[in-house]
Coordinates of C-alpha atoms and ligand atoms in Angstrom, one line a residue:
M190 CA 6.4 19.6 -25.6
S191 CA 5.8 16.5 -27.7
M192 CA 2.4 15.0 -27.3
E193 CA 2.1 11.2 -27.1
K194 CA -0.8 8.9 -27.6
V195 CA -0.9 6.5 -24.7
N196 CA -3.3 3.7 -23.8
V197 CA -3.2 3.2 -20.0
I198 CA -4.2 -0.4 -19.0
G199 CA -5.5 -0.8 -15.5
L200 CA -7.3 2.1 -13.9
G201 CA -6.7 1.4 -10.2
Y202 CA -4.9 3.6 -7.7
I203 CA -1.7 3.8 -9.8
G204 CA -3.1 3.7 -13.3
L205 CA -5.9 6.2 -12.9
P206 CA -4.0 9.1 -11.4
T207 CA -1.1 8.4 -13.9
A208 CA -3.6 8.5 -16.8
L209 CA -5.2 11.6 -15.5
S210 CA -1.8 13.4 -15.0
L211 CA -0.7 12.4 -18.5
S212 CA -3.9 13.8 -19.9
V213 CA -3.8 17.0 -17.9
S214 CA -0.2 17.6 -19.2
G215 CA -1.4 17.5 -22.8
N216 CA -1.1 13.9 -24.0
E217 CA -3.8 11.9 -25.7
I218 CA -4.9 9.4 -23.2
I219 CA -7.2 6.3 -23.5
G220 CA -7.8 4.6 -20.2
T221 CA -8.6 0.9 -20.4
D222 CA -9.9 -1.5 -17.7
Y223 CA -11.6 -4.8 -18.0
N224 CA -13.9 -4.0 -15.1
S225 CA -16.9 -2.5 -17.0
K226 CA -18.5 -1.2 -13.8
L227 CA -15.4 0.8 -13.0
V228 CA -15.2 2.1 -16.6
N229 CA -18.9 3.0 -16.4
N230 CA -18.4 4.9 -13.2
L231 CA -15.5 6.8 -14.7
Q232 CA -17.5 7.7 -17.7
N233 CA -20.2 9.1 -15.4
G234 CA -17.9 11.0 -13.1
T235 CA -17.5 8.6 -10.2
I236 CA -14.1 7.6 -8.9
D237 CA -14.0 4.4 -6.8
F238 CA -11.5 5.3 -4.2
V239 CA -10.7 8.2 -1.8
E240 CA -7.6 10.3 -2.6
E241 CA -6.9 13.9 -2.0
G242 CA -7.0 16.0 -5.2
I243 CA -8.1 13.2 -7.5
K244 CA -11.4 14.7 -8.4
E245 CA -9.9 18.0 -9.5
L246 CA -7.4 16.0 -11.6
Y247 CA -10.2 14.0 -13.1
N248 CA -12.2 17.0 -14.1
K249 CA -9.3 18.6 -15.9
A250 CA -8.5 15.3 -17.7
V251 CA -12.1 15.0 -18.9
E252 CA -11.8 18.6 -20.2
N253 CA -8.7 17.5 -22.0
G254 CA -10.5 14.6 -23.7
I255 CA -9.4 11.5 -21.8
I256 CA -11.5 8.4 -22.8
F257 CA -12.4 5.5 -20.6
T258 CA -13.1 2.1 -22.2
T259 CA -12.9 -1.6 -21.7
E260 CA -11.2 -2.1 -25.0
Y261 CA -7.5 -2.0 -25.8
Q262 CA -6.8 0.7 -28.4
K263 CA -4.2 1.4 -31.0
A264 CA -1.6 3.7 -29.5
D265 CA 2.2 4.5 -29.7
I266 CA 2.7 3.8 -26.0
Y267 CA 1.0 1.4 -23.7
L268 CA 1.3 1.8 -19.9
V269 CA 0.4 -1.3 -17.9
A270 CA -0.6 -0.7 -14.2
V271 CA -2.5 -3.8 -13.4
P272 CA -2.2 -5.6 -10.1
T273 CA 0.4 -8.3 -9.4
P274 CA -1.1 -10.5 -6.7
Y275 CA 1.1 -13.0 -4.9
E276 CA 0.5 -16.6 -4.1
K277 CA -0.1 -16.7 -0.4
S278 CA 1.2 -20.3 -0.3
D279 CA 4.6 -19.9 -1.9
K280 CA 4.9 -16.0 -1.7
K281 CA 5.7 -15.8 -5.4
V282 CA 4.4 -13.1 -7.7
D283 CA 1.5 -14.1 -9.9
P284 CA 2.1 -12.3 -13.2
T285 CA -1.1 -13.4 -14.9
Y286 CA -2.6 -9.9 -15.2
V287 CA 0.5 -8.4 -16.6
V288 CA 1.0 -11.3 -19.0
N289 CA -2.7 -11.0 -20.2
A290 CA -2.5 -7.3 -20.6
V291 CA 0.7 -7.5 -22.7
S292 CA -0.8 -10.3 -24.8
S293 CA -3.8 -8.1 -25.5
I294 CA -1.6 -5.2 -26.3
V295 CA 0.4 -7.3 -28.8
S296 CA -2.8 -8.2 -30.6
V297 CA -3.7 -4.6 -31.3
C298 CA -0.5 -2.6 -31.5
D299 CA 1.8 -1.8 -34.4
E300 CA 5.4 -2.5 -34.8
N301 CA 7.7 -0.1 -32.7
A302 CA 5.1 0.4 -30.1
I303 CA 6.4 0.9 -26.5
I304 CA 5.0 -1.1 -23.6
I305 CA 5.7 0.3 -20.2
I306 CA 5.2 -2.0 -17.2
E307 CA 4.5 0.1 -14.1
S308 CA 3.1 -2.8 -12.0
T309 CA 5.5 -4.1 -9.3
I310 CA 6.9 -7.4 -10.4
S311 CA 9.5 -9.6 -8.9
P312 CA 13.0 -9.2 -10.3
G313 CA 13.3 -11.2 -13.5
T314 CA 9.6 -11.2 -14.4
I315 CA 10.1 -9.3 -17.6
D316 CA 12.8 -11.7 -18.9
R317 CA 10.9 -14.8 -17.8
Y318 CA 7.3 -13.9 -18.7
I319 CA 7.0 -10.8 -20.9
R320 CA 9.8 -11.1 -23.4
P321 CA 8.5 -14.4 -24.7
I322 CA 5.2 -12.8 -25.6
V323 CA 6.7 -10.0 -27.6
A324 CA 9.5 -12.1 -29.0
N325 CA 8.4 -12.2 -32.7
K326 CA 7.5 -8.5 -32.9
K327 CA 9.5 -5.3 -32.9
I328 CA 8.1 -4.0 -29.6
N329 CA 10.1 -2.0 -27.1
L330 CA 9.8 -2.8 -23.4
V331 CA 10.2 -0.4 -20.4
H332 CA 9.8 -0.9 -16.7
A333 CA 8.9 2.2 -14.9
P334 CA 7.9 1.2 -11.3
E335 CA 6.0 3.8 -9.3
R336 CA 6.8 5.1 -5.8
I337 CA 3.6 7.0 -4.8
I338 CA 2.2 6.5 -1.4
P339 CA -1.5 5.9 -0.9
G340 CA -2.9 9.0 0.9
K341 CA -0.6 11.4 -1.0
I342 CA -0.9 9.9 -4.5
V343 CA -1.6 13.1 -6.5
E344 CA 1.0 15.2 -4.7
E345 CA 3.7 12.5 -4.9
L346 CA 3.1 11.7 -8.6
K347 CA 4.3 15.2 -9.3
S348 CA 7.1 15.5 -6.9
N349 CA 8.7 12.1 -6.6
S350 CA 11.8 11.1 -8.5
R351 CA 11.5 7.9 -10.6
T352 CA 13.2 5.2 -12.4
I353 CA 12.9 4.2 -16.0
G354 CA 14.4 0.9 -17.2
A355 CA 14.7 0.2 -20.9
D356 CA 16.7 -1.9 -23.4
D357 CA 17.2 1.0 -25.7
V358 CA 18.6 4.4 -24.8
G359 CA 16.5 6.3 -27.3
V360 CA 13.3 4.7 -25.9
A361 CA 14.4 5.5 -22.4
E362 CA 14.8 9.1 -23.3
R363 CA 11.4 9.3 -25.0
I364 CA 9.7 7.8 -22.0
K365 CA 11.6 10.1 -19.7
K366 CA 10.2 13.0 -21.7
L367 CA 6.7 11.6 -21.4
Y368 CA 6.9 11.3 -17.6
S369 CA 8.5 14.7 -17.2
S370 CA 5.4 16.2 -18.7
F371 CA 3.9 15.9 -15.2
C372 CA 6.7 14.7 -13.0
Q373 CA 9.0 17.4 -11.5
G374 CA 11.3 15.0 -9.7
N375 CA 14.6 13.5 -11.1
I376 CA 14.0 10.8 -13.7
V377 CA 16.9 8.2 -13.8
T378 CA 17.3 5.9 -16.8
T379 CA 18.8 2.5 -16.4
D380 CA 18.2 -1.1 -17.7
I381 CA 15.1 -3.2 -17.0
R382 CA 16.6 -5.7 -14.6
T383 CA 18.1 -2.9 -12.4
A384 CA 14.7 -1.1 -12.4
E385 CA 12.9 -4.3 -11.3
M386 CA 15.3 -4.9 -8.5
T387 CA 15.4 -1.3 -7.3
K388 CA 11.7 -1.2 -6.8
V389 CA 11.6 -4.3 -4.6
V390 CA 14.7 -3.1 -2.7
E391 CA 13.0 0.1 -1.8
N392 CA 10.0 -1.6 -0.2
T393 CA 12.3 -4.2 1.5
Y394 CA 14.4 -1.4 3.0
R395 CA 11.3 0.1 4.6
D396 CA 10.0 -3.3 5.8
I397 CA 13.4 -4.0 7.5
N398 CA 13.4 -0.7 9.2
I399 CA 9.9 -1.0 10.5
A400 CA 10.8 -4.5 11.7
F401 CA 13.7 -3.0 13.7
A402 CA 11.4 -0.6 15.4
N403 CA 8.9 -3.4 16.2
E404 CA 11.7 -5.7 17.6
L405 CA 12.9 -2.8 19.8
T406 CA 9.4 -2.5 21.1
K407 CA 9.3 -6.2 22.2
I408 CA 12.7 -5.8 23.8
C409 CA 11.6 -2.6 25.7
R410 CA 8.4 -4.3 26.8
Q411 CA 10.4 -7.0 28.5
A412 CA 13.0 -4.6 29.8
N413 CA 10.2 -2.3 31.1
L414 CA 11.5 0.7 29.2
D415 CA 9.6 3.2 27.0
V416 CA 10.4 2.5 23.5
Y417 CA 9.1 5.8 22.2
E418 CA 11.4 7.8 24.5
I419 CA 14.4 5.6 23.4
I420 CA 13.6 6.1 19.7
R421 CA 13.1 9.9 20.3
I422 CA 16.5 10.2 21.9
A423 CA 18.3 7.8 19.6
N424 CA 17.0 9.7 16.6
M425 CA 18.8 12.9 17.8
H426 CA 22.0 11.2 16.6
P427 CA 22.7 12.7 13.2
R428 CA 22.9 9.3 11.4
V429 CA 20.1 7.5 13.2
N430 CA 16.5 7.5 12.0
I431 CA 14.4 4.8 13.6
L432 CA 10.8 4.4 12.2
N433 CA 7.6 3.9 14.2
P434 CA 6.7 0.7 15.8
G435 CA 3.1 -0.4 15.1
P436 CA 0.6 -3.3 15.1
G437 CA 2.1 -4.8 12.0
V438 CA 2.7 -4.0 8.3
G439 CA -0.1 -4.1 5.9
G440 CA -0.9 -2.9 2.4
H441 CA -0.1 -4.5 -0.9
C442 CA 3.5 -3.4 -1.2
I443 CA 5.8 -3.5 1.8
S444 CA 4.3 -6.7 3.2
V445 CA 4.5 -8.4 -0.2
D446 CA 7.5 -7.3 -2.1
P447 CA 10.2 -8.6 0.3
W448 CA 8.9 -12.1 -0.2
F449 CA 9.9 -12.0 -3.8
L450 CA 13.5 -11.8 -2.7
V451 CA 13.1 -14.5 -0.1
G452 CA 11.4 -16.7 -2.6
D453 CA 14.1 -16.3 -5.3
Y454 CA 17.1 -16.2 -3.1
P455 CA 16.5 -18.5 -0.2
G456 CA 19.6 -18.8 1.9
L457 CA 20.8 -15.4 0.9
A458 CA 17.8 -13.2 2.0
N459 CA 18.2 -13.7 5.7
I460 CA 17.6 -10.3 7.3
I461 CA 14.8 -9.8 4.9
L462 CA 13.1 -13.0 6.0
A463 CA 13.6 -12.2 9.7
A464 CA 12.1 -8.7 9.1
R465 CA 9.0 -10.2 7.4
K466 CA 8.6 -12.6 10.4
I467 CA 8.9 -9.9 13.0
N468 CA 6.4 -7.6 11.2
D469 CA 4.0 -10.5 10.7
S470 CA 4.2 -11.4 14.4
M471 CA 3.0 -7.9 15.6
P472 CA -0.8 -8.6 15.4
E473 CA -0.3 -11.5 17.7
F474 CA 1.8 -9.3 20.0
V475 CA -1.1 -6.8 20.1
L476 CA -3.4 -9.6 21.1
E477 CA -1.2 -10.8 23.9
R478 CA -0.9 -7.3 25.2
T479 CA -4.6 -6.8 24.9
Y480 CA -5.1 -9.9 27.0
E481 CA -2.7 -8.5 29.7
I482 CA -4.5 -5.2 29.7
M483 CA -7.9 -7.1 30.2
K484 CA -6.4 -9.0 33.1
E485 CA -5.0 -5.9 34.7
N486 CA -8.4 -4.3 34.6
H487 CA -10.3 -7.3 35.7
I488 CA -12.2 -7.5 32.4
D489 CA -12.8 -11.0 31.1
D490 CA -15.6 -10.4 28.6
I491 CA -13.9 -10.3 25.2
S492 CA -17.0 -8.6 23.6
R493 CA -16.2 -5.5 25.7
V494 CA -13.0 -5.1 23.7
G495 CA -13.2 -2.9 20.6
F496 CA -10.6 -2.5 17.8
Y497 CA -10.5 0.9 16.2
G498 CA -9.4 0.7 12.5
L499 CA -9.5 -1.9 9.8
T500 CA -7.5 -0.3 7.1
Y501 CA -3.7 -1.0 6.7
K502 CA -2.9 2.6 7.6
E503 CA -4.4 6.0 8.5
N504 CA -6.8 7.9 6.3
V505 CA -7.0 5.5 3.5
D506 CA -9.9 3.0 2.7
D507 CA -7.6 0.1 1.7
T508 CA -7.9 -3.0 4.0
R509 CA -5.5 -5.3 2.1
E510 CA -3.3 -7.4 4.4
S511 CA -4.2 -5.0 7.2
P512 CA -2.9 -5.7 10.7
T513 CA -6.4 -5.7 12.1
L514 CA -7.5 -8.4 9.6
Q515 CA -4.3 -10.4 10.4
L516 CA -5.2 -10.1 14.1
L517 CA -8.8 -11.3 13.7
E518 CA -7.5 -14.2 11.5
S519 CA -5.1 -15.2 14.3
M520 CA -7.9 -15.0 16.9
K521 CA -10.0 -17.3 14.8
K522 CA -7.1 -19.8 14.7
H523 CA -7.3 -20.0 18.4
L524 CA -11.1 -20.4 18.3
G525 CA -11.5 -16.9 19.6
G526 CA -13.8 -14.1 18.5
G527 CA -16.5 -11.7 19.6
V528 CA -14.4 -8.5 19.6
K529 CA -16.0 -5.4 18.2
V530 CA -14.5 -3.5 15.3
Y531 CA -15.0 -0.1 13.7
D532 CA -13.5 1.9 10.9
P533 CA -14.9 5.1 9.5
Y534 CA -13.4 4.4 6.0
V535 CA -14.9 0.9 5.7
K536 CA -18.5 1.3 4.8
Q537 CA -19.3 -2.3 3.9
D538 CA -19.6 -5.2 6.4
I539 CA -16.5 -7.3 5.9
I540 CA -16.3 -9.0 9.3
D541 CA -18.4 -9.9 12.2
N542 CA -19.4 -7.3 14.9
Q543 CA -18.5 -4.4 12.6
F544 CA -19.7 -0.9 13.6
H545 CA -20.3 2.0 11.3
E546 CA -20.5 4.8 13.7
L547 CA -18.0 5.9 16.3
S548 CA -20.4 6.7 19.3
G549 CA -22.3 3.4 18.9
F550 CA -19.1 1.5 18.8
L551 CA -17.7 3.2 21.9
E552 CA -20.9 2.7 23.9
K553 CA -20.5 -1.1 23.6
V554 CA -16.9 -1.5 24.7
D555 CA -14.6 -0.8 27.8
I556 CA -11.3 -1.3 26.2
V557 CA -10.4 0.5 22.9
V558 CA -7.4 -0.8 21.0
I559 CA -6.3 1.8 18.4
M560 CA -5.0 -0.1 15.4
V561 CA -5.0 2.8 12.9
G562 CA -4.4 6.5 13.6
H563 CA -7.2 8.0 11.4
D564 CA -7.6 11.7 11.9
E565 CA -11.2 10.9 13.0
I566 CA -10.0 9.4 16.3
K567 CA -7.4 12.1 16.9
K568 CA -10.2 14.7 16.6
N569 CA -12.5 12.8 18.9
K570 CA -10.1 11.7 21.5
E571 CA -12.1 13.3 24.4
K572 CA -14.7 10.6 23.7
L573 CA -12.2 8.1 24.9
K574 CA -11.8 9.6 28.4
E575 CA -13.9 7.0 30.2
K576 CA -12.3 4.1 28.3
I577 CA -9.2 1.9 28.8
V578 CA -7.2 2.8 25.7
F579 CA -4.4 0.8 24.2
D580 CA -2.8 2.9 21.5
T581 CA -0.7 0.7 19.3
R582 CA 0.1 3.7 17.0
N583 CA 1.2 6.1 19.7
C584 CA -1.0 8.7 18.0
L585 CA -3.2 9.9 20.9
N586 CA -1.9 12.2 23.5
L587 CA -4.1 11.1 26.4
E588 CA -3.3 11.1 30.1
K589 CA -3.7 7.5 30.6
L590 CA -2.8 5.2 27.8
Y591 CA -1.4 1.7 27.3
H592 CA 1.3 1.3 24.7
L593 CA 2.8 -1.6 22.7
Ligands
SAJ60 N1 4.2 1.4 9.1 C1 4.7 1.2 10.5 N2 5.6 2.0 10.9 C2 6.2 3.0 10.2 C3 5.7 3.2 8.8 C4 4.7 2.4 8.4 O1 4.2 0.3 11.2 O2 7.1 3.8 10.7 C5 3.2 0.5 8.6 C6 1.9 1.2 8.1 O3 1.0 1.5 9.1 C7 1.4 0.2 7.1 C8 2.7 -0.3 6.4 O4 3.7 -0.1 7.4 O5 0.7 -0.8 7.7 C9 3.1 0.2 5.1 O6 2.8 1.6 5.0 P1 3.6 2.7 4.4 O7 2.8 4.0 4.5 O8 5.0 2.8 4.9 O9 3.8 2.3 2.8 P2 2.7 1.8 1.7 O10 2.6 0.3 1.7 O11 1.4 2.5 1.7 O12 3.5 2.3 0.3 C10 4.8 1.9 0.0 C11 5.8 3.0 -0.1 N3 7.1 2.6 -0.2 C12 8.1 3.0 0.5 O13 7.9 3.9 1.4 C13 9.4 2.5 0.4 C14 5.4 3.7 -1.5 O14 6.3 4.7 -1.8 C15 5.3 2.7 -2.7 O15 4.8 3.3 -3.9 C16 4.3 1.6 -2.3 O16 4.7 1.0 -1.1 C17 4.2 0.6 -3.4 O17 3.2 0.7 -4.2 O18 5.1 -0.1 -3.6

């Protein structure tokens, strides 16, 4: 196996596990991040996020000599995994971090270096923003978007198949070899624009399919039918696979990437836009349904309503764009507030009336709205026996439950 010297830029939830995996499989790895606190923590053995198996991977990588620093280093290959935020107002990708990373790389690297962009970017970003930076140098560009799912990152890094887009076939083959040092899935090589588009298409596909399940939920509510029973039966058809309805779509991928297509192809991206709107309407739907349940049970004190879960999905600590935060935002718009909220994964106070302990939270409320199906609540479901429970995730098997 050929060993490569790689400088990984951005040590977040994609960059760090990728750097560790590359190091464990025998490559010479320098991990760079401009956040000196994060780098300091990594130098001292502390990882800033929760992921199964990451600590073991970290320990092995340290044994293999991985280095963490705030500086860009001379290397043969650079792997950029910095965030790509999007502008809330116009839903366009903000490539500033990627652009800055590539500019910094260009100032330290030699000719013939390879720069891999792993960050999700909107289709066309490399042509528009990255090529101009490297234009005068002999530098090879690659786009190798990731597919790992938070909660199963370490496992999926190994087993997922992946895409490598490059201008040059030789470069693509070399990078394929690099990834196959830890990745056992199929590695497909293609051109850069195709790789960019494929990544965004994958997340858009999922958004549309979740939106379908959510729209069915609204229809079934009006028709007074059980959506879960309908999905269960429909999915017995060999070519039907409907996803799970829920309180909305959060996270930094599925709720963001489809907007890139809407922004760049207005008028063409119709089903994509409709899906986005349906998924974004779900927190409000949860609120309306909560209000109905309050009325039905003659409860009019909003402070007796508790929302369980603040993260965007189960068993992770990431709250970005989470349905619960969207819901609280929408309550604020209507001058409402006062509900109680608890999440076992969110240790800091990020909102009003936030609890940090399950029993204390349950004591203070009569209605519990399950927004996230963390294992914690599944294990403690007997504690909900005396409560009115609205399970938006259909994750609890209790005798009396309200559903979406
Ligand atoms: N959700 C539902 N119903 C479902 C499935 C999910 O309501 O049936 C909700 C979740 O609760 C969550 C949101 O959708 O709020 C997104 O969660 P997710 O677990 O489906 O996906 P992410 O955002 O954590 O990760 C996605 C993955 N992409 C796809 O599955 C196509 C992952 O593989 C990507 O690497 C990641 O985006 C990314 O970084 O792009």
